[in-house]
mmCIF file of C-alpha atoms in Angstrom:
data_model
loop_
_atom_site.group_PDB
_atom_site.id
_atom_site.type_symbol
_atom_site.label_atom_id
_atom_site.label_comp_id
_atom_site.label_asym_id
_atom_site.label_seq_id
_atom_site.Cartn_x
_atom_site.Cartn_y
_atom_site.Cartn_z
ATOM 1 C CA UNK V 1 134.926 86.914 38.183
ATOM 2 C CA UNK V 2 132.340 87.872 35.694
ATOM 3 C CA UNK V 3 132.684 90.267 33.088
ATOM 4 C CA UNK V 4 129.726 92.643 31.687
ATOM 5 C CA UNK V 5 129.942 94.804 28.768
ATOM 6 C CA UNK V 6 126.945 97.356 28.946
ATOM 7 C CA UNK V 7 125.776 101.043 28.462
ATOM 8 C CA UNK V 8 125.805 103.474 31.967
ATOM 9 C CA UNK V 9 122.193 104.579 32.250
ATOM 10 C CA UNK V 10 122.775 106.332 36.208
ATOM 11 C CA UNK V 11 125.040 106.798 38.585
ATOM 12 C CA UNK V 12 124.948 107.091 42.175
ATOM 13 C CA UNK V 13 127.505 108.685 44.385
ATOM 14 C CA UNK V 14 126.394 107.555 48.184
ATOM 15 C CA UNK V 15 127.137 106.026 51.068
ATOM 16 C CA UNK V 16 127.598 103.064 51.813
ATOM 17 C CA UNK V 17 128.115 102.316 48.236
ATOM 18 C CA UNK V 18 128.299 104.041 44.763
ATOM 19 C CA UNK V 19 126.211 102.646 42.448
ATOM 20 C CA UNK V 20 126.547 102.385 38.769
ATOM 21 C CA UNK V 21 123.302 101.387 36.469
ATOM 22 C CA UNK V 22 123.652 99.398 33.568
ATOM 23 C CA UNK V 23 121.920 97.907 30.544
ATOM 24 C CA UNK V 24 123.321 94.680 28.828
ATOM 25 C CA UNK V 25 122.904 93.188 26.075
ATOM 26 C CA UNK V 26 122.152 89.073 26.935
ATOM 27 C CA UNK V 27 122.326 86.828 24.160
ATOM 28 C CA UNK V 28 118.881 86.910 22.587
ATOM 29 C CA UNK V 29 119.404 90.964 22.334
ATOM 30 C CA UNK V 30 117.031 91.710 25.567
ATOM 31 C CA UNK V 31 118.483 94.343 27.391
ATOM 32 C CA UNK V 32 119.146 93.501 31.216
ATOM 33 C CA UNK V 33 119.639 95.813 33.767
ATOM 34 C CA UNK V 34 122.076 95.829 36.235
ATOM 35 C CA UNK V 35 123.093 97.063 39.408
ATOM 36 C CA UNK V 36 127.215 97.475 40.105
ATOM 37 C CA UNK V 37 128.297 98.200 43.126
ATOM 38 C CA UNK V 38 131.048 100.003 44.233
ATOM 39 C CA UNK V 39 132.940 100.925 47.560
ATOM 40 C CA UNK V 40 132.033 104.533 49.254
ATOM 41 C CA UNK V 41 132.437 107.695 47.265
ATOM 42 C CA UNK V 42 135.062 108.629 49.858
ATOM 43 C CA UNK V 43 137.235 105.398 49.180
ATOM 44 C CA UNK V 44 136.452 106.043 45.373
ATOM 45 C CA UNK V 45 138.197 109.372 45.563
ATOM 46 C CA UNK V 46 140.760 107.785 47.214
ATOM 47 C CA UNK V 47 142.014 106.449 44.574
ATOM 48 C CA UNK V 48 141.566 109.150 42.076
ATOM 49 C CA UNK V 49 138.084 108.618 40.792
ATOM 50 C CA UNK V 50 135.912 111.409 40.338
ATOM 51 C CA UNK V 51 132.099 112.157 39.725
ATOM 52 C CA UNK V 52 133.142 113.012 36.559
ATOM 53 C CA UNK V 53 134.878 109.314 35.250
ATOM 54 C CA UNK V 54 131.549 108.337 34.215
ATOM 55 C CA UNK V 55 128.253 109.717 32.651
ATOM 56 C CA UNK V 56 124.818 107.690 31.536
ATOM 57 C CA UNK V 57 125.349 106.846 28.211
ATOM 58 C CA UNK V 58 129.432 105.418 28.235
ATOM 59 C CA UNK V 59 129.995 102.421 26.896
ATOM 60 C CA UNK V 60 131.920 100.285 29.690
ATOM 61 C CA UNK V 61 132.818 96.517 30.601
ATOM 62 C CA UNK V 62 132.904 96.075 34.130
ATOM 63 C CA UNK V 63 134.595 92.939 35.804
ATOM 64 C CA UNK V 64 133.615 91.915 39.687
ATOM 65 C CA UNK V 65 131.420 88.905 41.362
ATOM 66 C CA UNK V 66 128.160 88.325 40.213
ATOM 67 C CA UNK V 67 125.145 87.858 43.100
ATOM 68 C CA UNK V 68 124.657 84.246 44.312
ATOM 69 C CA UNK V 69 121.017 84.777 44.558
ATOM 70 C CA UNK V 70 121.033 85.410 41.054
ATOM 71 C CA UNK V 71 119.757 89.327 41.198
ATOM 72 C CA UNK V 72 121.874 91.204 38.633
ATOM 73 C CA UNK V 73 124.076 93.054 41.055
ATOM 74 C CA UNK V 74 127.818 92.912 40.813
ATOM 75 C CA UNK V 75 130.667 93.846 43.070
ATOM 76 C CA UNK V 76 132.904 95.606 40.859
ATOM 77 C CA UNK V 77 136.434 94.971 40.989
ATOM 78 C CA UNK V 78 137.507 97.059 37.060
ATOM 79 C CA UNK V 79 136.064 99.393 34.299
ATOM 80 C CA UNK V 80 137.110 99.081 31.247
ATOM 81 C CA UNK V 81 136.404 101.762 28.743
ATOM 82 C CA UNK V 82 136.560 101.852 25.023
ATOM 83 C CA UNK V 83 139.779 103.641 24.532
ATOM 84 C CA UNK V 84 141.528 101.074 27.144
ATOM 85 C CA UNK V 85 141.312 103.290 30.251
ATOM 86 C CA UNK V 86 140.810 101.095 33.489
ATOM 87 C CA UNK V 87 139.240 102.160 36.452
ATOM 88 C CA UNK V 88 140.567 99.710 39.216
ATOM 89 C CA UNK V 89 139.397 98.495 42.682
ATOM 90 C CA UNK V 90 142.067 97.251 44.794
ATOM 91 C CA UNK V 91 141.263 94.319 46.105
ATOM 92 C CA UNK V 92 137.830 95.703 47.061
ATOM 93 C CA UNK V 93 139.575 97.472 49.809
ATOM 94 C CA UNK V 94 138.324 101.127 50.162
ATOM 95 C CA UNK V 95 141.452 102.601 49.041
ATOM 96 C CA UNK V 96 144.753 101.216 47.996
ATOM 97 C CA UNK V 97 147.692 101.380 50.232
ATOM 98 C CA UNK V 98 146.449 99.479 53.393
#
């Protein structure tokens, strides 16, 4: 599991997958962009996300499995926000309960 703590700059809310854009930070300063993704809008809503959880410009760490190939694209799993509130994938399944 890898752990990113970055800046939303877009979100997209389509099928197959969501897709959340962020900008990191590495550890010369250069911001990185990358490219979370989620499970489908439907399975996001589901579990009691909404369009409105986040919006370019929050400040979130998001937790999931980094690309092999090493492209900057990450499963998500969690979203953390500043104020503690988590935003949790179960088990990457589309919605909890099965």
């Amino acid at each position: 599991m890898t752990s990113l703590k970055g800046t939303v700059t877009n979100i997209q809310w389509m099928n197959p997958h969501a897709e959340i854009f962020i900008e990191v930070n590495d550890t010369t300063g250069q911001a990185q962009k990358y490219i979370v993704e989620s499970v489908s809008p439907l399975g996001l809503s589901r579990i009691g996300w909404t369009k409105d959880a986040l919006k370019p410009g929050d400040q979130i760490t998001v937790t999931g499995n980094l690309s092999k190939n090493g492209t900057h694209i990450l499963r998500l799993k969690k979203i953390v926000f500043p104020t503690g509130k988590e935003l949790t994938i179960q088990s990457g399944e589309d919605y909890s309960g099965q």
